[in-house]
Each structure stands twice: as structure tokens, then as C-alpha cells.
XYZ file of C-alpha atoms in Angstrom:
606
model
C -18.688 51.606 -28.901
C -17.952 55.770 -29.384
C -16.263 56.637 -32.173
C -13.075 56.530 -30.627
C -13.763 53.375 -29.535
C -13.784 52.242 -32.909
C -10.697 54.001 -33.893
C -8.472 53.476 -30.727
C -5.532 51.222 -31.788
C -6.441 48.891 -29.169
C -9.961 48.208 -30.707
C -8.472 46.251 -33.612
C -10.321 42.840 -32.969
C -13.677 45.468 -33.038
C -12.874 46.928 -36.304
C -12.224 42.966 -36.896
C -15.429 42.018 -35.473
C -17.543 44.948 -37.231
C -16.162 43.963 -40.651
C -15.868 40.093 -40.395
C -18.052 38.187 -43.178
C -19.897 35.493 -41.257
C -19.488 32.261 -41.660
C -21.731 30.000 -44.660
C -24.964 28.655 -43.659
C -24.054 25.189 -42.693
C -27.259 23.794 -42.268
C -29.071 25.006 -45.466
C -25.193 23.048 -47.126
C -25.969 20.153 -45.241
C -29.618 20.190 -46.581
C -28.291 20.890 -50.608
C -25.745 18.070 -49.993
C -28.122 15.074 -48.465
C -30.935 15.771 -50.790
C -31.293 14.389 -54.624
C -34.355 16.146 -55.642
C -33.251 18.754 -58.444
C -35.664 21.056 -57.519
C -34.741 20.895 -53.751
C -31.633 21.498 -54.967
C -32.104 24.364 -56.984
C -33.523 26.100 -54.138
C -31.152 25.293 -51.175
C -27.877 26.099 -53.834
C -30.059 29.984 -54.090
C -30.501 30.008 -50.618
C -27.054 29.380 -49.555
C -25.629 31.827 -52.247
C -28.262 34.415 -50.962
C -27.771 34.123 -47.791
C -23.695 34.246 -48.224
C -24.126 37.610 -50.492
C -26.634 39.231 -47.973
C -23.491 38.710 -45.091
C -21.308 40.237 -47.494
C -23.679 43.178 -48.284
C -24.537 43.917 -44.912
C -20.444 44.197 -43.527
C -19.529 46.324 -46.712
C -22.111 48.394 -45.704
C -21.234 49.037 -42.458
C -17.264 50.307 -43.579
C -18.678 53.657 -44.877
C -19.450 54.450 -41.735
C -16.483 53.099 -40.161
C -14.655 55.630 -42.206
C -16.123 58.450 -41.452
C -16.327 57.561 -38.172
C -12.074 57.126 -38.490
C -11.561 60.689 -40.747
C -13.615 62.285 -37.752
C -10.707 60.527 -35.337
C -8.207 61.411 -37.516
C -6.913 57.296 -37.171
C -5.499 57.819 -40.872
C -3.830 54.222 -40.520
C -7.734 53.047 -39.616
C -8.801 54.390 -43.034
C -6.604 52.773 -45.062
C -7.026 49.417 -43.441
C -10.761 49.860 -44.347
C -10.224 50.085 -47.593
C -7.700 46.996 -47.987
C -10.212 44.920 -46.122
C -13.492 46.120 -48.098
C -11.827 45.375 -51.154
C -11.205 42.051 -50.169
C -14.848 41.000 -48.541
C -16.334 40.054 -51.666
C -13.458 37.903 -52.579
C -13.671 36.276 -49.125
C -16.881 35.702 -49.089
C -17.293 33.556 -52.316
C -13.564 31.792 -51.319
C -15.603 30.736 -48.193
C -18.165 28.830 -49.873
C -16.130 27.464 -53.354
C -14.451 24.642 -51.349
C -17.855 24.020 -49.446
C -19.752 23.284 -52.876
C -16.886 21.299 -54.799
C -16.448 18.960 -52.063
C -20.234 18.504 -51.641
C -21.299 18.751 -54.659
C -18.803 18.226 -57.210
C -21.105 17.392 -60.352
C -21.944 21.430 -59.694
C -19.961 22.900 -61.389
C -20.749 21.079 -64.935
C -24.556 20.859 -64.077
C -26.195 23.262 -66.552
C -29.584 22.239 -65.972
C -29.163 23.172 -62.098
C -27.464 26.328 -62.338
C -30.023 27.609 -64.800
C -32.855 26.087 -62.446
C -31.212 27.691 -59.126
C -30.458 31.131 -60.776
C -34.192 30.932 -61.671
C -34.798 30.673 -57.735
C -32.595 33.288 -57.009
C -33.731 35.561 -59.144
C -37.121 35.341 -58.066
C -36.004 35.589 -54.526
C -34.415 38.716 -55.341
C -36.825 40.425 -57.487
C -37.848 43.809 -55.939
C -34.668 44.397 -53.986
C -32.336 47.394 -54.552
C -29.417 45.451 -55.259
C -30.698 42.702 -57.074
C -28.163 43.530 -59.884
C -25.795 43.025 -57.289
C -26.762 40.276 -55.718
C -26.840 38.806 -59.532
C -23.262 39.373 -60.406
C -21.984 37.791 -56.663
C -24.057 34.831 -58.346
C -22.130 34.941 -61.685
C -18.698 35.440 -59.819
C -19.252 32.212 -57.551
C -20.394 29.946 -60.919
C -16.700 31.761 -62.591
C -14.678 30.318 -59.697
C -16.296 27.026 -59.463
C -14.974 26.452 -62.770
C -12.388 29.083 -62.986
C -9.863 25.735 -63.932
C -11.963 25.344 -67.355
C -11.670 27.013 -70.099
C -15.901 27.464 -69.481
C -16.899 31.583 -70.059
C -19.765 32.858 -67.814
C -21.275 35.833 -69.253
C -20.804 38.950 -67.660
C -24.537 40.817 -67.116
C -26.799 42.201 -64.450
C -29.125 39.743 -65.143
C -32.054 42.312 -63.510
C -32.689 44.800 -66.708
C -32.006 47.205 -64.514
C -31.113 50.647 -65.858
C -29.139 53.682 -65.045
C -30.592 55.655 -62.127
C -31.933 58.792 -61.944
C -29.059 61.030 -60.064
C -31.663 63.391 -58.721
C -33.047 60.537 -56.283
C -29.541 60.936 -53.897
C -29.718 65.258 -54.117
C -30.420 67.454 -50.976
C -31.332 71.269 -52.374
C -30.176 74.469 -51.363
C -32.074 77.322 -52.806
C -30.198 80.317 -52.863
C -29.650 83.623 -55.009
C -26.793 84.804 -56.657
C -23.547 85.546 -55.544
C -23.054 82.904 -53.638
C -23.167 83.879 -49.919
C -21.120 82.506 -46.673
C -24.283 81.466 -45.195
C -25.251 79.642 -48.164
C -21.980 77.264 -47.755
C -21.784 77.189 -44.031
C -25.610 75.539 -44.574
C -24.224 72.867 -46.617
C -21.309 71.965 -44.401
C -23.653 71.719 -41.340
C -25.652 69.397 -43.583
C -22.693 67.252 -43.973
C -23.017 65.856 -40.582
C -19.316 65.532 -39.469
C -18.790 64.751 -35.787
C -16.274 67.479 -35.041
C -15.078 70.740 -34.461
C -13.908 73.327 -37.551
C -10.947 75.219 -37.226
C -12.896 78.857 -38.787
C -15.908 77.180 -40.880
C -17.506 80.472 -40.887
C -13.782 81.996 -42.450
C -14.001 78.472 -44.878
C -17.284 79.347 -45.892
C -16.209 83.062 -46.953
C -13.298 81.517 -48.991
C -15.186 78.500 -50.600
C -17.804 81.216 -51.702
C -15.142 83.179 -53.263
C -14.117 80.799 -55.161
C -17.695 79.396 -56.215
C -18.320 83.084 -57.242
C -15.371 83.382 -59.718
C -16.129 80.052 -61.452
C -19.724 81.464 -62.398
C -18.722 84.843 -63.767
C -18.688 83.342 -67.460
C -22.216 82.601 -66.936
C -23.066 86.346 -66.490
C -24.476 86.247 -62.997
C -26.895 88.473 -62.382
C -27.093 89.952 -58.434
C -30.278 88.087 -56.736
C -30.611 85.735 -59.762
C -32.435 82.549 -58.045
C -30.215 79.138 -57.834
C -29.769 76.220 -56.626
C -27.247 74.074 -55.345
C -27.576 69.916 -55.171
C -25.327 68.291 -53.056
C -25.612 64.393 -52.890
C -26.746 62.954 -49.315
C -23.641 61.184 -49.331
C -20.126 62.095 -47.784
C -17.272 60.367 -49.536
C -14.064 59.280 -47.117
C -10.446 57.879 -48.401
C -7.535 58.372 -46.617
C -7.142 61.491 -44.781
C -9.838 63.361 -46.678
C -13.534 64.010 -47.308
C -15.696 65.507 -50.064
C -19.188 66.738 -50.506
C -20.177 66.371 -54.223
C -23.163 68.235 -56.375
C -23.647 70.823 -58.698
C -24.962 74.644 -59.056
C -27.625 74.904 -61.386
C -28.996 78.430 -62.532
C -32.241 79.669 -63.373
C -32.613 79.535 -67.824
C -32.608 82.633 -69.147
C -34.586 82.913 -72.043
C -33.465 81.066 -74.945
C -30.368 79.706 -72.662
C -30.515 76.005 -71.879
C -30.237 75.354 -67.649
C -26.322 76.260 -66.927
C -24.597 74.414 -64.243
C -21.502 73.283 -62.969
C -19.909 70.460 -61.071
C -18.916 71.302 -57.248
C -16.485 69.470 -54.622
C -15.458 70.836 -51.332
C -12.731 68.933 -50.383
C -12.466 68.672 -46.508
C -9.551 67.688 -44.441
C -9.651 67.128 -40.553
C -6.288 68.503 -39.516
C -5.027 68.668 -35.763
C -6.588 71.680 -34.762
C -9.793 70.935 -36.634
C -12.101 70.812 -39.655
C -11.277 72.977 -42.686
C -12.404 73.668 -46.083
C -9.182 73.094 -48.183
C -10.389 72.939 -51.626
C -13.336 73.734 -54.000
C -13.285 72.228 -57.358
C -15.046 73.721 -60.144
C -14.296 72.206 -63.128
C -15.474 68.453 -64.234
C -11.402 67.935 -65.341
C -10.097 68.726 -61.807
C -13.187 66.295 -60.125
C -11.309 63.607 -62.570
C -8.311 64.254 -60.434
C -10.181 63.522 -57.003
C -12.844 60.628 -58.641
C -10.140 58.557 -60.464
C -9.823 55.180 -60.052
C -6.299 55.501 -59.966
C -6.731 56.483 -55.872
C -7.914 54.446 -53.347
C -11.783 53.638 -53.604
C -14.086 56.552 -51.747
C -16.303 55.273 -48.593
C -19.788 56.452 -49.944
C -22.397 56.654 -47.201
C -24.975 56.634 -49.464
C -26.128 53.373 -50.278
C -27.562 53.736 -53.824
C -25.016 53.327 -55.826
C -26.751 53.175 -59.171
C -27.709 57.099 -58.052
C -24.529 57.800 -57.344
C -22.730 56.558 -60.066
C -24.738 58.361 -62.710
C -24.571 61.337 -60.914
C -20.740 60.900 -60.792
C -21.327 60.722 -64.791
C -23.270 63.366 -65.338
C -20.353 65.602 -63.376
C -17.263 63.750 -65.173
C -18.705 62.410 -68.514
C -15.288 62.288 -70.054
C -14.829 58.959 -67.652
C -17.235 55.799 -69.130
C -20.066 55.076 -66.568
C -18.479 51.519 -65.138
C -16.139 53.238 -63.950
C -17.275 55.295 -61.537
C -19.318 52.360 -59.916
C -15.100 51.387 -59.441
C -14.391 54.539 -57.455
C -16.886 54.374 -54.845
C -15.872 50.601 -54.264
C -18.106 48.601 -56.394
C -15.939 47.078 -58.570
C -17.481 43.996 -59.481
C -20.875 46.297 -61.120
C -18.232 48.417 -62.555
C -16.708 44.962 -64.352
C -20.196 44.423 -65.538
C -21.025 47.966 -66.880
C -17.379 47.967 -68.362
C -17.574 44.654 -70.597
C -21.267 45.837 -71.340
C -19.988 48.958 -72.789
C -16.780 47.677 -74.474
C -19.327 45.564 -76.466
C -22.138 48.609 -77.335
C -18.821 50.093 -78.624
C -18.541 47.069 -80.883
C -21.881 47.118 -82.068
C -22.454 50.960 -82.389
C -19.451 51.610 -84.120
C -18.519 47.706 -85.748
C -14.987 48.782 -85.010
C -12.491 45.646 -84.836
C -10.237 45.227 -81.765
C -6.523 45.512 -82.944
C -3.506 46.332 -81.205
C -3.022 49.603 -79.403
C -0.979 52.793 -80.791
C 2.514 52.911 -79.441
C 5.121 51.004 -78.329
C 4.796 46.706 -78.307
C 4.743 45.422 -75.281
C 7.502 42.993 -74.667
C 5.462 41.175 -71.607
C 1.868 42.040 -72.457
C -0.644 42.544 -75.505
C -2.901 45.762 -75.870
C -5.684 45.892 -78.122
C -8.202 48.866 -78.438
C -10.694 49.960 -80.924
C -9.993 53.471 -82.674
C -12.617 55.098 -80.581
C -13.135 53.010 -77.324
C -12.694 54.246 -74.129
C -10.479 51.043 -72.871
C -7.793 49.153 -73.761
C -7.674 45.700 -73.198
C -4.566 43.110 -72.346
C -3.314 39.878 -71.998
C 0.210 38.434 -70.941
C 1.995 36.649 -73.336
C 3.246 33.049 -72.605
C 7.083 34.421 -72.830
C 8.486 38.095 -73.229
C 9.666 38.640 -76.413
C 13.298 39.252 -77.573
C 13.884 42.421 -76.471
C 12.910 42.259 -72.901
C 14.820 43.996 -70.557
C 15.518 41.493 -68.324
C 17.652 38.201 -67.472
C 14.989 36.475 -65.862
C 10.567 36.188 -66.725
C 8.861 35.562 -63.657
C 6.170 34.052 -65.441
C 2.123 34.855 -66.637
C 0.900 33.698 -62.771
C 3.539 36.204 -61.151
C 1.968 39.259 -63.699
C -1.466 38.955 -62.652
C -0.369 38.650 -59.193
C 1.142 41.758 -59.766
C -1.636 43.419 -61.606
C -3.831 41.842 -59.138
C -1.648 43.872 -56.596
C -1.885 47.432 -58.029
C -5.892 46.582 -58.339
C -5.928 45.883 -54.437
C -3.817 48.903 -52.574
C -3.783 52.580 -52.345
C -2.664 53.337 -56.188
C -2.037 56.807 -54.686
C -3.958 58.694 -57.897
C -0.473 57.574 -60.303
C -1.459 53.878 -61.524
C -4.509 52.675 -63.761
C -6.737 50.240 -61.828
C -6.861 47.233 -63.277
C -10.250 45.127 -64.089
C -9.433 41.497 -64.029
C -11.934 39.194 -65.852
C -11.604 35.468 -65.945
C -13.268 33.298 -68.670
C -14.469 36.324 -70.633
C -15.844 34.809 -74.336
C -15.963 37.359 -77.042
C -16.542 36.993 -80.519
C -14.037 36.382 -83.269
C -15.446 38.744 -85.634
C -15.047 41.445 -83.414
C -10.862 41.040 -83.690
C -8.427 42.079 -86.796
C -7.419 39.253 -88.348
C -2.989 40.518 -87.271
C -4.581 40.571 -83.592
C -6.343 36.965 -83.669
C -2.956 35.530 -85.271
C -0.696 37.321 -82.495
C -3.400 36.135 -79.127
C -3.251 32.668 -80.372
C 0.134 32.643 -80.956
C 1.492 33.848 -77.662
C -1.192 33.514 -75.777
C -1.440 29.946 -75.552
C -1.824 29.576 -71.746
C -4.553 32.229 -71.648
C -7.090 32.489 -75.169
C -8.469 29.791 -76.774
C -10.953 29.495 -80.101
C -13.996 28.053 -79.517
C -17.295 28.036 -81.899
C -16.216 31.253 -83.196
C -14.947 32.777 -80.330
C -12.218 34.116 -78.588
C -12.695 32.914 -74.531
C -9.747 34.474 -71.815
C -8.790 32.786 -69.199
C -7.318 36.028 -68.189
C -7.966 39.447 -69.151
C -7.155 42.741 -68.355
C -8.801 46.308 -68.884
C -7.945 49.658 -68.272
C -8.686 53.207 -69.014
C -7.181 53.986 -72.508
C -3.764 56.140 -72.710
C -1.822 57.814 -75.260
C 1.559 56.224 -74.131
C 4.052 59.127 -73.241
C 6.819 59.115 -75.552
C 4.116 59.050 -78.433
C 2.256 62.559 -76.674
C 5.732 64.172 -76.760
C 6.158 63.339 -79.962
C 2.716 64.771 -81.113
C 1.824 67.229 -78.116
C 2.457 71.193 -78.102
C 5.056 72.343 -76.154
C 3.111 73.943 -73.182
C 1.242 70.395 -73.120
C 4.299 68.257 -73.617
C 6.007 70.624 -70.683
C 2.897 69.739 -68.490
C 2.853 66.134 -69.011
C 6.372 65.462 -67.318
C 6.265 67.550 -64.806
C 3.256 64.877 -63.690
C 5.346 62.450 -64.726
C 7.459 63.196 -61.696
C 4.377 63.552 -59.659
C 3.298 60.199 -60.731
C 6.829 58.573 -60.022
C 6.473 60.625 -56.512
C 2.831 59.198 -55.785
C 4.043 55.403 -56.985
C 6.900 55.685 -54.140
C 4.438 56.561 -51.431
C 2.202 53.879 -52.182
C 5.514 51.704 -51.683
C 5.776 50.803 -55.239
C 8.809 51.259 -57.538
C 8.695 50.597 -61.580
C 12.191 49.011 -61.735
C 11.587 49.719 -65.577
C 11.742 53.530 -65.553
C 10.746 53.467 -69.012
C 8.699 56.006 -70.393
C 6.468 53.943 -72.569
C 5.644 52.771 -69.377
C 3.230 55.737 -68.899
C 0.566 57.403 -70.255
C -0.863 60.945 -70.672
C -5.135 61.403 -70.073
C -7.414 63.369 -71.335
C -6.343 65.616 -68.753
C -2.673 65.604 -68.760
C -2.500 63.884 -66.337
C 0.684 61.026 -65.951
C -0.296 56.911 -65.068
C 1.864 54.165 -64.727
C -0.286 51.427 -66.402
C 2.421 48.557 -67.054
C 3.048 46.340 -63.895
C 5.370 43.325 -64.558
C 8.306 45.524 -63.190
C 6.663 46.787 -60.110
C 8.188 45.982 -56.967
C 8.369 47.076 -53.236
C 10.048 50.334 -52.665
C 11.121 49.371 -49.350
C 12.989 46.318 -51.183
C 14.914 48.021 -53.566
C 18.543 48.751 -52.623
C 19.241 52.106 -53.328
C 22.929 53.547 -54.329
C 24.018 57.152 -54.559
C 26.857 58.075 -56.973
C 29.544 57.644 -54.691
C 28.458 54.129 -53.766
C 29.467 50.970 -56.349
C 27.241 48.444 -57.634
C 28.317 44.940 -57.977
C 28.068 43.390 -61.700
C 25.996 40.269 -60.184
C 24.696 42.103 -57.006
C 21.036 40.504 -55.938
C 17.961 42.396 -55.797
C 16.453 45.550 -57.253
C 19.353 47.981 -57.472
C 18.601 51.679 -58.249
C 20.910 54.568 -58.863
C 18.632 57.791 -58.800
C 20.640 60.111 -60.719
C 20.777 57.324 -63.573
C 17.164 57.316 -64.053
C 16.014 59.996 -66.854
C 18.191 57.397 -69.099
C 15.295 55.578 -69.516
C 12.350 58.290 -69.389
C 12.635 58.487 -73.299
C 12.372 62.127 -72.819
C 14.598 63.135 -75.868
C 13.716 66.951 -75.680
C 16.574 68.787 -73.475
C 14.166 71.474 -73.155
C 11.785 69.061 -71.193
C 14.429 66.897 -69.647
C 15.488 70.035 -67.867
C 11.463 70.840 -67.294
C 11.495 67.455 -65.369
C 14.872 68.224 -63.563
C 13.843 71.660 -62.465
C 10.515 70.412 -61.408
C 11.428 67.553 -59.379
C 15.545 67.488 -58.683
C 14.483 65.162 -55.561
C 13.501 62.380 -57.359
C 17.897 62.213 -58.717
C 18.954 62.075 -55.251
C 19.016 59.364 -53.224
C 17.939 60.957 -49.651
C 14.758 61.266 -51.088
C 14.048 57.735 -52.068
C 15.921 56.708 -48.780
C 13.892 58.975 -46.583
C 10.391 57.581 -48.359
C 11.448 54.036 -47.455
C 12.038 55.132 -43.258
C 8.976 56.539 -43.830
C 6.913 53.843 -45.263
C 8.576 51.563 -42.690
C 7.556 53.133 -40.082
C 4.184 52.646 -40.941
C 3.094 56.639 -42.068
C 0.637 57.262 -44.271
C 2.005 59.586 -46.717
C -0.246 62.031 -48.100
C -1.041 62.338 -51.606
C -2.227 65.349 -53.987
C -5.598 64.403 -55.614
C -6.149 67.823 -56.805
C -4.686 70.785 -58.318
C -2.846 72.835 -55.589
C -4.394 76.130 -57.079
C -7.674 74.937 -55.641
C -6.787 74.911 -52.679
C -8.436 77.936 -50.228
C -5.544 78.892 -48.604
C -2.621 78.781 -50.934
């Protein structure tokens, strides 16, 4: 097929085809189920596990190329379908082969002895391979649903020793002198590869070196000063952009360490071609494009281990697991997260307690002082002061969180990592915490020898909740952080989700300033909710969501008029109904709204 071909609305059974997990091997099952030998047994159950991951791993590597292959079509509805179904292949995959193995082998899942003797035989088989580690937690995940309806934790670990990777293993060199020249740029965009036409790269080029040039000017640049820019062999596709990702490094000079600085050249493909639109500088604005609060990127690059330290090494205000996240591999990231949550413990022998700010009426946080995370679980029942007439239950909540974890989150919600039968140990809690988990936690933490185990749990980045950074924040920062608010309510709606709870403790501020929605019991469809303009009535018992626009900095919490009429004058859209009205024709009609994932001021042409 061409790359239209691929694209072409009528080629959706080929996108199908291209990114359909095959089916389990049925004869290696039929061979685990007849035979009784344990070490036959232990063999075939690797096998069949093996051979199920190596299906997966071969399809998910195949969408990066599918995307870029779309972005180059400019089939924007293509791109996002990628990403719903690569998030979902490794989920499929194991659901394919869970039934299989209980109904054939039902003493599995309680069979210590052959689990440890199989994952002996798999890890020999994969000893060597590149994703080993991989291959390792697809393993773990399988054993966790097998006996996801016990309260049985499966540890959460590579299983391969391996390490972090050397980022320089993944970087194609430019050697160049300083400034920064056209030529220099137009090199690396012909590098890229992109199967298309630009619009003026030559005119791109002159601008993107511009704007390279004034970002190195506090390193005292010095005219024909050697230097070199590393750009990973990787393009990275979401949506209806691309980025090429490195650094510049400069020559030391003298007692100077090596100076360098992050680089991203944002690229869009618009309708009469290819064009530069923003170069990003600064390792806080790469947050904006790299967070795992947008849609996962479409690496090419198939070393992800490179590519998430390099991601690191550019960003290292965001923990490690989480950039395996934004490049798609969440299930490594879940492994590198709960790894690092517990080197916190042990580093610092903080205990877990319960997170500054607001109590949550439908969920627990816990954090420890200086983690990077916060963790939650749903209580059993809200507590008295919930908003609400009507709980829709813990199963509802994760399916909600599980939501939000599975679409375009649009840069403006937190992804979510959902563990299941997660033990960790009691001394690692405050003794208020334990007391509360146990207490309305019934349905989802248990003790056990000593231990805490979750039948659920939830992580996410860690926030200062907003009306607690207004309280504390300067003015110019406080000013900043709802004007993003807005943005953030703005980027929910186009993802097609609306917080019926327009609460501000709802959100929380970054490192960054930046605004997330990171509570999701009251999320529901945008294109469900009935919205009313001031003229229009609203029945006392009327069904449904029903939302009044210009009632809804009630519940903001923003008690400053000063910034209440920063937010107004900033986003006077958001208190009119046409707006919300004309996002919900939109979304029905099946466009793909686009969504800022940088600062505007980067952008080339203004």
C-alpha cells in the first residue's frame, strides 16, 4: 500500500489489518493443556506467553510508522485512532489468552511452583533480547490478571537488571560553528525524513536559527566557536504535529563545564505544506510538549530505554517512569514509577501520609513530603459532604480514571497509572493514614503479614492543589495560574470531557504553572451535558448533567476579585454558552480540535 493508501478513509479494514494482534498459539495451548509433566509445562506456558508478547511487540511497532505515514497525509482523524488502538494492544493481547489459560488450566493461577519454573524458561528464552525487560513485565501483567479476583500482589520489576540507557546510543550529530546558520537547520530537517513538500523550509530554517541564536546569547557565544547539535534518530508524531528532539552542546571553555541546552522543532503539516512552527528552548516549555497529560508521541525509534533517558536528561524536573509513559510505554513506565516511589522510601525513610490540601470526599491522596507522586485510592462511600445526590460507586471511578488514562487528555488532565494488587509495606505508612485506608477502604486494601496490598491503586504526578497556590503564590504567579486554568477547562472540552464539579480543588498548579485537572469521579461527556444560557430555566428535578456557563466561577474558589477578573478577561468564552454549544457541533461532527502544547511565544511566526 502508498501512504495514502494507508490513510484513505476507505482503507480502514488495512489500518485494521496492519494493527490487529494475532490470534494465541493454539497448538503450543493444546500441547500445555494435554500434558502433565511440570517441566513440559513450564516450557509450553513460556512459549505461549512469548509467543503472544512477540505478536504484540511486533503490531505496536509497526503504529509509529503508521503515524507518520498519517501526519505526512494530513488524515488527523487516522492519528488519533492510532493512538486509541495502540494503547489498547497490550491490554488485548493478554485479555486474549486469560480465558484460554483459566479454562485449561485452572490450578494456574495458584501454582507457585510452575509460575516460578516457567518464568525461569522465559527468562532464559529471553536473555539477550532488547526488550527483555519488556517482555518481563507482559509476563508479570498476565500472572496479575489471572488472579486479579484475589487479593494475591505480584511484584512490580523488570526482572532483567537492566539499567538506564545511555541517551547518546539514539543521537545523529551535526557539527557546526557558532551562530547558528540556516544551512545548519535546513540539514537537520532533511535528516528528518518526512515524505512531503515544505511550504518555505529554507525561510523556516532562517527563523528557527533566529531563535536558536537568541537562546544561546547567555552563554557568551563566540563567532566560529565549534558546536554541536544531537538530534535523536527518532521523529515523534501525535495528533496533527511532529517534533525533532536533541540538544546543542558547546565547546568547554576553560574552567567552564560543557554548556548545552534542550532543542524541539515543532513541525506541523498544514494544507499548503510543511512548516517549522515552533522551536523550544527551554527544558520547562519541552514539559509542555512531553507531558503525559497529551496524547502518547509515536516514537520511530525503537529503543526506548535510549529514549527515555534522553527525554530525562532534557526535562529532569519530570521522574524517569514517566517519560517511558509519553512515548507510549506505559506498562515500563508503571514499573520504573513503583520502583522509584519505593527508592524514595528508602533514601529518604519518609512515611506516606495524606496529601496537602483539600480531603477528598470520593478519593484518598497520600504523598511523602518530598516524592514526586501522589498516590490514591477510592473510598468505599463519599463522605458527608459530597456534592452529590447520588455515588456511582468504586467500579464506576476507575472506569472513569481508567477513561482519562485511555484518550487524548488534550495536555489539561494527569494520566493516571493504574496498579492492581500492588503490596507495600506497613511501615512505610503514618499510623492517621493506615487507620483512614482500612477504614474506608475496605473493598480495595487489605493487611497482610505486615503489609498493605491494593486491589486498586492510583498514581499521578504530584500537584499543589489550586486554591492552596493562590493562597501561597505571588501575585504575577497566582495571575498566571488561572489564566491556564481556563486553558485547561478549554483543552478538557475538546477532548469531550466536562468536570461537572467545577471546583477548584479540583486542579492543580506544576512546577511550571501550568493548570491539570487530576480528580475524575465528576467527569463526563461534553457532548452529554445539557447546556442552558441565562435566559433559559432549569427544572428543579431535570435529568442529566445540566450546566449554566455564566454560573461557573461560583465554584472556581478563586476568592481574589483581582484574579477572578484575570480569569474573566482572559477567557470571557468559557461564561457563554455559544462556546460550549459550538464545541459540542464540533466534537459531533467528528473534528479533531487542535490543542496548544506549547507556549504561543515560541511559535516562528507569531
Amino acid at each position: 500500500m502508498t501512504a495514502t493508501d494507508l490513510t484513505s478513509p476507505a482503507t480502514t479494514s488495512g489500518i485494521d489489518r496492519l494493527t490487529a494482534v494475532a490470534e494465541p498459539d493454539f497448538d503450543l495451548l493444546d500441547a500445555l493443556f494435554r500434558t502433565e509433566d511440570p517441566d513440559d509445562q513450564a516450557r509450553l506456558l513460556a512459549r505461549v506467553v512469548l509467543s503472544a508478547f512477540d505478536n504484540y511487540y511486533a503490531v505496536s511497532r509497526r503504529i509509529p510508522a503508521l503515524a507518520k505515514t498519517a501526519f505526512e497525509a494530513r488524515d488527523w482523524a487516522t492519528t488519533v485512532r492510532l493512538s486509541k488502538i495502540r494503547i489498547g494492544l497490550y491490554t488485548t493481547s493478554i485479555d486474549q489468552l486469560v480465558p484460554l489459560l483459566k479454562s485449561g488450566l485452572p490450578e494456574l493461577a495458584a501454582d507457585e511452583a510452575l509460575w516460578r519454573s516457567a518464568g525461569a524458561e522465559l527468562s532464559a528464552a529471553i536473555e539477550g533480547r532488547y526488550e527483555a525487560d519488556f517482555a518481563f513485565a507482559f509476563w508479570q501483567s498476565l500472572r496479575r490478571k489471572l488472579v486479579a479476583d484475589e487479593w494475591r500482589p505480584v511484584s512490580y520489576e523488570t526482572g532483567t537488571g537492566r539499567g538506564p540507557a545511555a541517551a547518546s546510543g539514539i543521537l545523529k550529530t551535526f557539527t557546526t560553528t557558532l551562530p547558528i546558520t540556516a544551512e545548519a537547520v535546513s540539514s537537520i530537517l532533511d535528516g528528518a525524513g518526512f515524505n512531503g513538500r515544505w511550504r518555505d523550509q529554507y525561510g523556516d530554517a532562517v527563523l528557527a536559527a533566529q531563535a536558536i541564536n537568541a537562546a544561546l546569547e547567555p552563554f557568551a557565544p563566540r563567532d566560529g566557536e565549534p558546536a554541536k547539535i544531537e538530534i535523536a534518530d527518532s521523529g515523534f508524531f501525535r495528533n496533527r504535529g511532529a517534533c525533532l528532539v536533541g540538544r546543542i552542546r558547546l565547546r568547554e571553555r576553560g574552567d567552564m563545564p560543557l554548556r548545552w541546552l534542550p532543542l524541539l522543532i515543532a513541525i506541523l503539516n498544514e494544507d499548503d505544506g510543511l512548516v517549522v512552527d515552533a522551536v523550544l528552548t527551554d527544558s520547562d516549555e519541552l514539559q509542555f510538549a512531553f507531558s503525559s497529560t497529551l496524547a502518547n508521541y509515536h516514537a520511530t525509534n525503537p529503543r526506548y530505554h535510549e529514549l527515555a533517558r534522553l527525554l530525562y536528561e532534557l526535562m529532569p524536573k519530570r521522574p524517569l517512569g514517566t517519560q517511558y509513559s509519553c512515548i507510549g510505554f506505559h506498562h515500563l513506565g508503571k514499573v520504573a514509577v513503583m520502583s522509584e516511589i519505593l527508592a524514595e522510601h528508602k533514601k529518604t525513610k519518609e512515611k506516606l501520609a495524606t496529601a496537602p490540601g483539600f480531603k477528598g470526599t470520593v478519593a484518598i491522596a497520600f504523598t511523602m513530603p518530598s516524592s514526586a507522586y501522589v498516590l490514591k485510592i477510592i473510598r468505599d462511600h463519599p463522605t458527608d459532604d459530597y456534592k452529590f445526590d447520588y455515588f456511582d460507586g468504586l467500579d464506576e471511578v476507575l472506569r472513569k480514571y481508567n477513561l482519562v488514562h485511555e484518550i487524548d487528555r488534550a495536555g489539561s488532565m494527569l494520566d493516571n497509572i493504574l496498579y492492581s494488587n500492588v503490596r507495600l509495606e506497613r511501615s512505610m505508612f503514618a499510623p492517621d493514614l493506615l487507620d483512614e485506608l482500612l477504614e474506608s477502604g475496605v473493598e480495595t486494601v487489605i493487611l497482610e503479614r505486615g503489609a498493605l496490598v491494593f486491589r486498586h491503586l492510583i498514581v499521578q504526578i504530584k500537584l499543589t492543589p489550586l486554591p492552596l497556590y493562590l493562597s501561597t503564590a505571588k501575585q504575577v504567579d497566582a495571575r498566571a495560574a488561572v489564566i491556564n486554568l481556563g486553558d485547561c477547562i478549554k483543552n478538557n472540552a475538546a477532548a469531550d470531557i466536562f468536570n461537572k464539579d467545577l471546583d477548584g480543588r479540583n486542579y492543580g498548579v506544576s512546577r511550571i504553572r501550568k493548570v491539570y485537572l487530576f480528580d475524575y469521579d465528576a467527569v463526563e461527556p461534553l457532548t452529554a451535558v445539557k447546556v442552558r444560557g441565562d435566559d433559559e430555566p432549569i427544572a428543579e428535578f431535570e435529568d442529566g448533567v445540566v450546566f449554566r456557563p455564566s454560573d461557573m466561577l461560583e465554584g472556581l474558589r478563586i476568592d481574589d476579585p483581582h484574579l477572578r477578573r484575570a480569569f474573566r478577561e482572559a477567557h470571557p468564552e468559557l461564561m457563554q454558552a455559544e462556546y460550549w454549544r459550538g464545541m459540542q457541533q464540533a466534537l459531533r461532527e467528528g473534528r479533531v480540535p487542535k490543542v496548544t502544547n506549547y507556549p504561543a511565544s515560541r511559535r516562528l511566526r507569531k
